[in-house]
Coordinates of C-alpha atoms in Angstrom, one line a residue:
Chain A
M1 CA 0.0 0.0 0.0
F2 CA 2.8 2.5 1.0
E3 CA 4.7 1.3 -2.0
F4 CA 1.8 2.3 -4.2
I5 CA 1.4 5.7 -2.5
N6 CA 5.1 6.3 -3.0
A7 CA 4.9 5.3 -6.6
L8 CA 2.1 7.8 -7.2
N9 CA 4.5 10.6 -6.1
D10 CA 7.4 9.2 -8.2
P11 CA 8.1 11.7 -11.0
N12 CA 9.5 8.8 -13.1
I13 CA 6.2 7.0 -13.4
P14 CA 3.7 9.7 -14.1
F15 CA 1.4 7.3 -16.0
L16 CA 0.4 5.6 -12.7
R17 CA -0.8 9.0 -11.3
Y18 CA -2.5 9.8 -14.6
A19 CA -4.3 6.5 -14.7
L20 CA -5.6 6.9 -11.1
I21 CA -6.8 10.4 -11.8
A22 CA -8.4 9.4 -15.1
G23 CA -10.1 6.5 -13.3
L24 CA -11.4 8.6 -10.4
L25 CA -12.6 11.4 -12.8
A26 CA -14.3 9.0 -15.2
S27 CA -16.1 7.3 -12.2
L28 CA -18.3 10.3 -12.0
S29 CA -19.7 9.8 -15.5
F30 CA -19.7 6.0 -15.0
G31 CA -21.8 6.2 -11.8
V32 CA -24.4 8.5 -13.3
M33 CA -24.7 7.0 -16.8
G34 CA -24.2 3.4 -15.6
T35 CA -27.3 3.8 -13.3
Y36 CA -29.4 4.9 -16.3
V37 CA -28.0 2.0 -18.4
V38 CA -28.9 -0.6 -15.7
A39 CA -32.3 1.0 -14.9
R40 CA -33.3 1.3 -18.6
R41 CA -31.8 -2.2 -19.3
I42 CA -29.7 -1.2 -22.3
S43 CA -26.4 -2.7 -21.2
Y44 CA -26.2 -4.7 -24.4
I45 CA -26.5 -1.5 -26.4
A46 CA -23.7 0.0 -24.3
G47 CA -21.7 -3.2 -25.1
A48 CA -22.1 -2.7 -28.8
I49 CA -21.1 0.9 -28.6
S50 CA -18.0 0.2 -26.6
H51 CA -16.8 -2.6 -28.9
S52 CA -17.4 -0.6 -32.0
V53 CA -15.1 2.1 -30.6
L54 CA -12.2 -0.1 -31.8
G55 CA -13.0 1.0 -35.3
G56 CA -12.4 4.6 -34.4
I57 CA -9.2 3.9 -32.5
G58 CA -7.8 1.8 -35.4
A59 CA -8.6 4.6 -37.9
G60 CA -7.0 7.1 -35.6
L61 CA -3.8 5.1 -35.2
Y62 CA -3.6 4.4 -38.9
F63 CA -4.0 8.0 -40.1
Q64 CA -1.6 9.2 -37.4
A65 CA 1.1 6.7 -38.4
K66 CA 0.6 6.6 -42.1
Y67 CA 0.2 10.3 -42.9
G68 CA 1.8 11.8 -39.8
L69 CA -1.4 13.6 -38.9
D70 CA -0.7 14.3 -35.2
W71 CA -4.2 15.7 -34.6
C72 CA -5.6 12.3 -35.4
H73 CA -5.5 11.3 -31.8
P74 CA -7.2 7.8 -31.5
M75 CA -9.3 9.2 -28.7
Y76 CA -11.0 11.8 -30.9
F77 CA -11.8 9.1 -33.4
A78 CA -13.1 6.9 -30.6
V79 CA -15.5 9.7 -29.5
V80 CA -16.9 10.2 -33.0
T81 CA -17.3 6.4 -33.6
A82 CA -19.1 5.9 -30.3
L83 CA -21.5 8.7 -31.0
G84 CA -22.1 7.4 -34.5
A85 CA -22.8 3.9 -33.2
A86 CA -25.1 5.2 -30.5
L87 CA -27.2 7.2 -33.1
V88 CA -27.4 4.3 -35.5
I89 CA -28.6 1.9 -32.8
G90 CA -30.9 4.5 -31.3
L91 CA -32.6 5.4 -34.6
V92 CA -33.0 1.7 -35.6
S93 CA -34.6 0.8 -32.3
I94 CA -37.0 3.7 -32.5
Y95 CA -38.1 3.2 -36.1
A96 CA -37.7 -0.5 -36.7
R97 CA -38.0 -2.3 -33.4
Q98 CA -37.9 -5.9 -34.6
R99 CA -34.5 -5.5 -36.2
E100 CA -32.9 -3.9 -33.2
D101 CA -30.9 -6.9 -32.0
T102 CA -29.5 -7.7 -35.4
V103 CA -28.2 -4.2 -35.8
I104 CA -26.7 -4.2 -32.3
G105 CA -24.8 -7.4 -33.1
A106 CA -23.7 -6.1 -36.5
I107 CA -22.3 -2.8 -35.1
W108 CA -20.6 -4.7 -32.3
A109 CA -18.6 -7.0 -34.6
F110 CA -18.3 -4.6 -37.6
G111 CA -16.6 -1.9 -35.5
M112 CA -14.1 -4.4 -34.1
A113 CA -13.4 -5.8 -37.6
V114 CA -12.7 -2.3 -39.0
G115 CA -10.5 -1.5 -36.1
L116 CA -8.4 -4.6 -36.4
L117 CA -8.0 -4.1 -40.2
F118 CA -6.8 -0.6 -39.7
I119 CA -4.4 -1.8 -36.9
A120 CA -3.1 -4.5 -39.2
K121 CA -2.3 -2.0 -41.9
T122 CA -0.8 0.6 -39.6
P123 CA 3.0 1.0 -40.0
G124 CA 5.0 -0.2 -37.0
Y125 CA 3.9 -2.7 -34.4
I126 CA 0.7 -2.0 -32.4
N127 CA -0.6 -4.5 -30.0
P128 CA -4.4 -4.5 -30.1
M129 CA -4.4 -6.1 -26.7
S130 CA -3.7 -2.7 -25.2
Y131 CA -7.0 -1.3 -26.6
L132 CA -9.0 -4.5 -26.0
F133 CA -8.0 -5.0 -22.3
G134 CA -6.7 -1.6 -21.4
N135 CA -3.2 -0.3 -20.7
I136 CA -2.6 2.5 -18.2
L137 CA 0.7 3.3 -20.0
L138 CA -1.6 4.8 -22.8
V139 CA -3.1 7.4 -20.4
S140 CA -1.6 10.8 -21.2
K141 CA -2.0 14.3 -19.8
T142 CA -4.1 15.2 -22.9
D143 CA -6.4 12.4 -22.1
L144 CA -7.0 13.9 -18.6
W145 CA -8.2 17.1 -20.2
L146 CA -10.5 15.2 -22.6
I147 CA -11.9 13.3 -19.6
I148 CA -12.5 16.4 -17.6
G149 CA -14.3 18.0 -20.5
L150 CA -16.5 15.0 -21.3
D151 CA -17.1 14.5 -17.5
I152 CA -18.5 18.0 -17.2
L153 CA -20.7 17.5 -20.3
V154 CA -22.0 14.0 -19.3
V155 CA -22.6 14.6 -15.6
G156 CA -24.0 18.0 -16.3
L157 CA -26.6 16.8 -18.8
G158 CA -27.2 13.5 -16.9
V159 CA -28.1 15.4 -13.7
F160 CA -30.0 18.3 -15.3
F161 CA -32.4 15.9 -17.2
Y162 CA -32.6 13.5 -14.3
N163 CA -36.4 13.7 -14.0
K164 CA -36.9 13.2 -17.8
F165 CA -34.5 10.3 -18.0
L166 CA -36.1 8.7 -14.9
A167 CA -39.6 9.0 -16.5
V168 CA -38.5 7.8 -19.9
S169 CA -36.8 4.8 -18.3
F170 CA -39.7 3.9 -16.0
D171 CA -42.7 4.5 -18.2
D172 CA -42.1 5.8 -21.7
E173 CA -45.7 5.6 -22.8
F174 CA -47.0 7.9 -20.1
T175 CA -44.0 10.2 -20.6
K176 CA -44.8 10.5 -24.3
L177 CA -48.4 11.3 -23.6
R178 CA -47.2 14.2 -21.3
G179 CA -45.8 15.8 -24.5
I180 CA -42.2 14.8 -23.8
R181 CA -40.2 13.9 -26.9
V182 CA -39.1 10.5 -25.6
E183 CA -37.2 9.6 -28.8
V184 CA -35.0 12.7 -28.3
Y185 CA -34.2 11.8 -24.7
Y186 CA -33.6 8.2 -25.6
L187 CA -31.0 9.3 -28.2
L188 CA -29.5 11.7 -25.8
L189 CA -29.2 8.9 -23.2
L190 CA -27.4 6.7 -25.7
C191 CA -25.1 9.5 -26.8
L192 CA -24.1 10.3 -23.2
T193 CA -23.5 6.6 -22.6
A194 CA -21.3 6.5 -25.7
L195 CA -19.2 9.4 -24.4
T196 CA -18.9 7.7 -21.0
V197 CA -17.7 4.4 -22.5
V198 CA -14.8 6.3 -24.2
L199 CA -13.6 7.7 -20.9
M200 CA -12.3 4.5 -19.6
V201 CA -11.1 2.8 -22.8
N202 CA -7.5 3.2 -22.0
V203 CA -7.8 2.1 -18.4
V204 CA -9.9 -1.1 -18.7
G205 CA -10.2 -1.6 -22.5
I206 CA -13.1 -1.7 -24.8
I207 CA -14.1 -5.3 -23.9
M208 CA -14.4 -4.9 -20.2
V209 CA -15.5 -1.3 -20.0
I210 CA -19.1 -2.5 -20.0
A211 CA -18.6 -4.3 -16.7
L212 CA -17.4 -1.1 -15.1
L213 CA -20.5 0.6 -16.4
T214 CA -23.0 -1.9 -15.0
L215 CA -21.4 -3.6 -12.0
P216 CA -21.1 -0.5 -9.7
P217 CA -24.9 0.4 -10.2
A218 CA -25.7 -3.3 -9.8
V219 CA -24.0 -3.3 -6.4
A220 CA -25.5 0.1 -5.5
G221 CA -28.9 -1.2 -6.4
Y222 CA -28.8 -3.5 -3.3
F223 CA -28.8 -0.4 -1.1
S224 CA -30.8 2.2 -3.0
R225 CA -34.4 3.2 -2.8
R226 CA -34.1 6.1 -5.2
L227 CA -32.4 6.4 -8.6
W228 CA -30.2 9.3 -7.4
Q229 CA -29.0 7.3 -4.4
M230 CA -28.0 4.6 -6.8
M231 CA -26.0 7.1 -8.8
I232 CA -24.1 8.5 -5.8
L233 CA -23.3 5.0 -4.5
S234 CA -22.3 3.9 -8.0
V235 CA -19.8 6.7 -8.3
V236 CA -18.3 5.7 -4.9
F237 CA -18.2 2.0 -5.8
C238 CA -16.7 2.8 -9.3
M239 CA -14.0 5.0 -7.6
I240 CA -13.2 2.2 -5.1
F241 CA -13.0 -0.5 -7.7
T242 CA -10.7 1.6 -10.0
A243 CA -8.4 2.8 -7.2
A244 CA -8.2 -0.6 -5.6
G245 CA -7.6 -2.2 -9.0
I246 CA -4.9 0.1 -10.0
G247 CA -3.2 -0.2 -6.6
L248 CA -3.4 -3.9 -6.5
S249 CA -2.2 -4.3 -10.1
Y250 CA 0.8 -2.2 -9.3
S251 CA 1.7 -4.0 -6.1
L252 CA 1.2 -7.5 -7.5
D253 CA 2.5 -6.7 -11.0
L254 CA -0.8 -7.5 -12.7
P255 CA -2.6 -5.9 -15.7
S256 CA -4.7 -3.1 -14.4
G257 CA -7.9 -3.5 -16.5
P258 CA -8.6 -7.2 -15.5
T259 CA -7.7 -6.4 -11.9
I260 CA -10.3 -3.6 -11.7
I261 CA -13.0 -5.8 -13.3
F262 CA -12.1 -8.8 -11.1
I263 CA -12.6 -6.7 -8.0
A264 CA -15.9 -5.3 -9.3
G265 CA -17.1 -8.8 -10.2
V266 CA -16.2 -10.3 -6.8
V267 CA -17.9 -7.5 -4.9
Y268 CA -21.0 -7.9 -7.1
L269 CA -21.2 -11.6 -6.6
L270 CA -20.7 -11.3 -2.8
G271 CA -23.4 -8.6 -2.8
A272 CA -25.8 -10.9 -4.6
V273 CA -25.2 -13.7 -2.1
F274 CA -25.4 -11.4 1.0
S275 CA -28.4 -9.4 -0.1
R276 CA -30.3 -12.6 -0.6
L277 CA -29.3 -13.9 2.8
I278 CA -30.2 -10.5 4.4
K279 CA -33.6 -10.5 2.7
R280 CA -34.2 -14.1 3.7
F281 CA -33.3 -13.1 7.3
F282 CA -35.7 -10.2 7.3
A283 CA -38.4 -12.3 5.7
S284 CA -38.2 -15.0 8.3
F285 CA -38.0 -12.4 11.0
G286 CA -41.2 -10.8 9.6
T287 CA -43.1 -14.1 9.6
T288 CA -42.2 -15.0 13.2
K289 CA -43.3 -11.6 14.3
Q290 CA -46.6 -12.0 12.5
R291 CA -47.0 -15.4 14.1
N292 CA -46.5 -13.9 17.6
L293 CA -49.1 -11.3 17.0
Chain B
M1 CA -62.8 26.4 -29.0
S2 CA -64.4 26.0 -25.6
D3 CA -67.6 24.9 -27.4
S4 CA -66.0 21.9 -29.1
P5 CA -66.9 18.6 -27.5
V6 CA -64.2 16.9 -25.4
I7 CA -64.1 13.8 -27.7
L8 CA -65.5 13.7 -31.2
F9 CA -65.4 10.6 -33.5
K10 CA -66.8 10.9 -37.0
N11 CA -67.1 7.7 -39.2
V12 CA -64.0 6.3 -37.6
S13 CA -62.8 2.8 -38.7
F14 CA -59.7 1.0 -37.7
A15 CA -58.3 -2.4 -38.7
Y16 CA -55.2 -4.3 -37.9
G17 CA -54.3 -5.6 -41.3
T18 CA -57.5 -7.1 -42.6
V19 CA -59.0 -7.6 -39.2
S20 CA -61.5 -4.9 -38.6
I21 CA -61.5 -3.7 -35.0
L22 CA -63.8 -0.7 -35.1
S23 CA -66.1 0.2 -37.9
D24 CA -68.0 3.4 -38.6
V25 CA -67.8 4.8 -35.1
D26 CA -69.6 8.0 -34.2
L27 CA -69.1 9.3 -30.7
T28 CA -69.5 12.6 -29.0
V29 CA -68.5 13.2 -25.4
E30 CA -69.4 16.6 -23.9
K31 CA -67.7 18.5 -21.1
N32 CA -68.1 17.2 -17.5
E33 CA -69.8 14.0 -18.5
L34 CA -69.0 10.7 -16.8
I35 CA -68.9 8.1 -19.5
Y36 CA -68.6 4.4 -18.9
I37 CA -67.1 2.3 -21.7
V38 CA -67.9 -1.4 -21.7
G39 CA -67.5 -4.3 -24.0
P40 CA -66.1 -7.8 -24.2
N41 CA -62.4 -8.5 -24.4
G42 CA -61.2 -8.0 -27.9
G43 CA -64.2 -5.8 -28.7
G44 CA -62.0 -2.8 -29.4
K45 CA -62.0 -0.9 -26.1
T46 CA -58.2 -0.5 -26.1
T47 CA -58.2 0.5 -29.7
L48 CA -60.8 3.2 -28.9
L49 CA -58.5 4.5 -26.1
K50 CA -55.5 4.5 -28.4
L51 CA -57.4 6.5 -31.0
I52 CA -58.4 9.0 -28.3
L53 CA -54.8 9.3 -27.1
G54 CA -53.5 9.7 -30.7
L55 CA -51.2 6.7 -30.3
I56 CA -52.7 5.2 -33.5
Q57 CA -54.4 6.9 -36.5
P58 CA -57.8 5.9 -37.8
D59 CA -58.0 4.3 -41.3
T60 CA -60.9 6.4 -42.2
G61 CA -62.9 9.1 -40.4
M62 CA -61.8 11.8 -38.0
V63 CA -60.9 11.9 -34.3
R64 CA -60.9 15.2 -32.5
L65 CA -59.9 15.8 -28.9
F66 CA -60.9 19.2 -27.5
G67 CA -61.5 20.2 -31.2
E68 CA -57.9 19.4 -32.2
P69 CA -56.0 16.4 -33.5
P70 CA -55.2 14.2 -30.4
E71 CA -51.5 14.5 -30.7
R72 CA -51.8 18.3 -30.1
S73 CA -54.2 18.2 -27.2
R74 CA -53.6 14.9 -25.4
Y75 CA -51.5 16.6 -22.8
R76 CA -54.9 17.6 -21.3
I77 CA -55.7 13.9 -20.7
G78 CA -54.8 12.3 -17.4
Y79 CA -54.3 8.8 -18.6
T80 CA -54.3 5.9 -16.1
P81 CA -53.3 2.6 -17.8
Q82 CA -54.7 -0.7 -16.4
Y83 CA -51.2 -1.7 -15.4
I84 CA -47.7 -0.7 -16.3
H85 CA -44.9 -3.0 -17.3
Y86 CA -42.2 -2.0 -14.9
D87 CA -39.0 -3.4 -13.6
P88 CA -39.6 -4.5 -9.9
Q89 CA -36.0 -3.7 -9.2
F90 CA -36.3 -0.1 -10.5
P91 CA -35.5 2.1 -7.4
V92 CA -38.5 4.5 -7.5
T93 CA -40.8 5.8 -4.8
V94 CA -44.5 6.6 -5.0
M95 CA -43.7 10.3 -5.0
D96 CA -41.2 9.9 -7.8
I97 CA -44.0 8.4 -9.9
V98 CA -46.7 10.9 -9.1
L99 CA -44.3 13.7 -9.9
M100 CA -44.1 12.3 -13.4
G101 CA -47.5 13.8 -13.9
R102 CA -45.8 17.3 -13.7
L103 CA -43.4 16.6 -16.5
S104 CA -45.0 18.6 -19.3
S105 CA -44.4 21.9 -17.5
H106 CA -40.9 20.8 -16.4
L107 CA -37.7 21.6 -18.3
G108 CA -34.9 20.2 -16.1
G109 CA -33.3 20.3 -12.7
R110 CA -35.5 19.7 -9.7
Y111 CA -39.2 19.8 -9.6
S112 CA -40.6 23.0 -8.3
K113 CA -42.4 23.4 -4.9
S114 CA -45.7 23.8 -6.6
D115 CA -45.1 20.6 -8.6
K116 CA -44.5 18.8 -5.3
R117 CA -47.6 20.4 -3.6
I118 CA -49.8 19.4 -6.5
S119 CA -48.5 15.8 -6.4
T120 CA -49.0 15.6 -2.6
E121 CA -52.6 16.9 -3.1
A122 CA -53.2 14.2 -5.8
L123 CA -52.0 11.5 -3.5
D124 CA -54.1 12.9 -0.7
E125 CA -57.2 12.9 -2.8
L126 CA -56.9 9.1 -3.3
G127 CA -56.1 8.6 0.4
T128 CA -52.6 7.5 -0.4
A129 CA -50.6 10.3 1.1
D130 CA -49.0 8.0 3.6
L131 CA -47.5 5.9 0.8
A132 CA -45.5 8.8 -0.7
N133 CA -42.1 7.5 0.4
R134 CA -42.8 3.8 -0.1
L135 CA -41.1 1.9 -2.9
F136 CA -43.6 1.4 -5.8
A137 CA -42.6 -2.3 -6.0
D138 CA -43.6 -2.9 -2.3
L139 CA -47.2 -1.8 -2.8
S140 CA -50.2 -4.1 -3.3
G141 CA -52.1 -4.1 -6.6
G142 CA -54.8 -1.8 -5.3
Q143 CA -52.4 0.7 -3.9
R144 CA -50.4 0.7 -7.2
Q145 CA -53.7 1.4 -9.1
R146 CA -54.5 4.3 -6.8
V147 CA -50.9 5.7 -7.2
L148 CA -51.3 5.6 -11.0
I149 CA -54.6 7.5 -10.7
A150 CA -52.9 10.0 -8.5
R151 CA -50.2 10.4 -11.1
S152 CA -52.8 11.3 -13.8
L153 CA -54.6 13.7 -11.4
A154 CA -51.3 15.4 -10.8
T155 CA -51.3 16.4 -14.5
K156 CA -54.4 18.6 -13.7
P157 CA -56.3 17.0 -16.5
D158 CA -59.5 18.2 -18.3
L159 CA -60.3 14.6 -19.2
L160 CA -59.5 11.7 -17.0
L161 CA -59.1 8.4 -18.7
L162 CA -59.2 5.3 -16.5
D163 CA -58.5 1.9 -18.1
E164 CA -60.0 -0.9 -16.0
P165 CA -59.4 0.9 -12.7
T166 CA -61.3 -1.9 -10.7
A167 CA -59.5 -4.9 -12.2
N168 CA -57.4 -6.6 -9.5
V169 CA -58.9 -4.5 -6.8
D170 CA -60.9 -5.8 -3.8
A171 CA -64.5 -4.7 -3.2
R172 CA -63.6 -2.2 -0.5
T173 CA -61.0 -0.4 -2.6
E174 CA -63.5 -0.4 -5.5
E175 CA -66.0 1.4 -3.3
R176 CA -63.5 4.0 -2.2
L177 CA -62.5 4.5 -5.8
F178 CA -66.0 5.3 -6.8
E179 CA -66.2 7.8 -4.0
V180 CA -63.2 9.6 -5.4
I181 CA -64.7 9.5 -8.9
R182 CA -67.9 11.0 -7.5
E183 CA -65.8 14.0 -6.3
L184 CA -63.8 14.3 -9.5
K185 CA -66.7 14.3 -11.9
L186 CA -67.7 17.7 -10.5
R187 CA -64.6 19.3 -12.2
M188 CA -63.6 17.1 -15.1
T189 CA -64.8 14.8 -17.8
I190 CA -64.2 11.2 -17.0
L191 CA -64.0 8.1 -19.2
L192 CA -64.1 4.8 -17.4
V193 CA -63.3 1.6 -19.2
S194 CA -64.3 -1.9 -17.9
H195 CA -65.0 -5.3 -19.4
D196 CA -67.9 -5.9 -17.0
L197 CA -71.0 -4.0 -16.2
G198 CA -70.7 -4.6 -12.4
F199 CA -71.7 -1.3 -11.1
V200 CA -73.5 1.1 -13.4
S201 CA -74.4 3.4 -10.6
D202 CA -76.6 6.4 -10.5
M203 CA -73.8 8.8 -11.2
I204 CA -73.3 7.6 -14.7
K205 CA -75.3 9.2 -17.4
S206 CA -74.5 7.0 -20.4
V207 CA -72.8 3.8 -21.2
V208 CA -70.7 3.4 -24.4
C209 CA -70.7 -0.2 -25.6
V210 CA -67.8 -1.2 -27.7
N211 CA -67.9 -4.4 -29.7
R212 CA -66.7 -3.5 -33.2
Q213 CA -69.5 -1.1 -33.4
V214 CA -70.0 1.6 -30.8
V215 CA -73.4 2.1 -29.3
V216 CA -74.3 4.8 -26.7
H217 CA -77.0 3.9 -24.2
P218 CA -78.4 6.3 -21.7
T219 CA -78.4 4.3 -18.4
T220 CA -82.1 4.4 -18.2
D221 CA -82.3 2.3 -21.4
I222 CA -80.1 -0.5 -20.1
T223 CA -82.0 -3.7 -19.9
D224 CA -81.0 -7.3 -19.7
E225 CA -81.8 -7.5 -23.4
S226 CA -79.5 -4.7 -24.5
I227 CA -76.7 -6.2 -22.5
R228 CA -77.2 -9.6 -24.0
D229 CA -77.1 -7.9 -27.5
M230 CA -73.9 -6.3 -26.8
Y231 CA -72.1 -9.3 -25.3
G232 CA -73.8 -11.7 -27.6
K233 CA -74.5 -14.1 -24.7
E234 CA -76.1 -14.3 -21.4
V235 CA -74.2 -12.4 -18.8
R236 CA -74.8 -12.2 -15.1
M237 CA -75.4 -8.7 -14.0
I238 CA -74.9 -7.3 -10.6
R239 CA -76.1 -3.8 -10.1
H240 CA -75.8 -1.7 -7.1
D241 CA -78.1 1.2 -6.3
I242 CA -79.7 1.8 -9.7
S243 CA -82.2 4.5 -8.9
C244 CA -83.4 5.3 -12.4

C-alpha cells in the first residue's frame, strides 16, 4: 500500500498517477450513466457501442502513423465512432423495433473488424491487446483534459435531465403522452452513454468497459431506494473499484484492467449472495413476528 | 374552442391488417360527462382508447380531442393505464412516480415546490398520502392502481381516462375508488373503461358499448336485453343502487 502511494509521487512513473486520476474522474460519469443504463436495461447497447469504438481507435492510429497527422488522436476518433454507433442503434430501435438486436450485433462486430483491419495496416507494431483490455501506459496528460471536458458535459446533462431520464426509463408511454419527446431523450441517453464508455477505454479496455459501467450500479442497487441514491453509490463504488484495482495491479504486477474488473465482479457476486441472505433473514423475522401477534 | 366537444369521432374505422376492430364509429363526449365504456375483451376498447390518445391513427374518419387532433391536445388527458410494465428492481418511490404527472411543465433540474404540492394533493385525494415515500414495488395491486390514478390527477387534466381501474382490486377499494370518482366528476370529464358491467351506478349518465360497433345507451335504457345484445351471450349482471 505504502509502496503504491510512494509510486504515485514518483516523477519517473507519471502514468500511474494519470491512470488513477483518469479512473477517479471517469467514475463520476460511469456512476451517473451506468445507473441509467442498468435501470433502462440497455447494457447490451452500451456493449455494442464500446466494442465498435475499436473501429475509431484503429482509424486514428492508422492516419496518425501513415500520414503523420498528429491531430488524429485515436481518442478523438473513438468519441466520433461511439456517437455514430449510438445514433445508428438508437434510430434503428426507434423506427424498426424488430430489427434492433440484429443491428446491435452487426455494429458490435463490424466496428471491431474495421479497427483490427486498420491496426493490421498501420505501419510499425501496435498491440491490439492494449486497446482491448486496457493499458494504463496509454493514459496521457491530454487524455485527462479530454476526460475532464467530457465529464462535465455528461454529468451536467445527466443530472440536469434526471427527471426526464427517470420518467423515460420507468414508463415511456406515459411520458410520451405528457408531450415529452421521448425519442430525443432516448437518443441523448445513448449518446451520453457512448461518451462515457470512451472515458475508460485506456484504463480497462473496450471489452471490459461494459462491466465497469454496469457492476457499480448493480452493487449500488442493493442499497438504494431512489435512482439518485443509486447514482451516488455507483460513483463511490466505481472509484473504489478503479483505485483498488490500479493499486493492487501495481503491487502484484498484474494488468490493471482485468484487476479492476475482477474486484468489481467479486464485490457484485458477494453482494448478490449477502443481499439474498439478508432479505431471507428479514423475511423469516417478519413471519415470526406475525405469528407472535 | 371551448364549445367543441371533449371527444369527437366521425365515421371512424380502424383495422389491424385485414381484421376490422372498429367500424364506422360516431361518438361525442361533452364536457363534464362521466362516461362508462364497456364491452367484451377483444371488442375494441383498447383501440378506442389509443385513438383518443392519438397513439394510432384511424384508417378512415376523424378523431378530435378538444377540437384538435389528439397529438396536439392529449397533454390535457390524465391517462391511467390498467397496469404498467415496470421493472420491480427499479428504485423508485411513489412520490417519484406521481411527480411524473408534472413533466409537461418541467424543463430540467429539480421539480418546483408547486409541482410537489400538486402531487401531494393528488396522493391525498386518493387517500394514499402515507404511501409517498414507499417503494412502488412494495405496494399491493390496489395501492399501485391508486398511485397511478394520483399520477394522472397530478397532470391537472381536463379529461380523466381510467382503463379498468377496478380490475385486480378488492371490493372495498373499488367502493373507495367510486367515492373519489364521484368527487372528481364535478370538475372534469371522466372516461371509465371496464369489461364488466358490475356497477352502473346512479352517477353515470350514459354507457358506451364497444364491440366492433359503438353504441351509446343512456343508463335508463339499459335492460337485460341490451346487455345480451352487446355481449352476444347471457351475462350475469350485478347492479348496485340503480335508482333510475
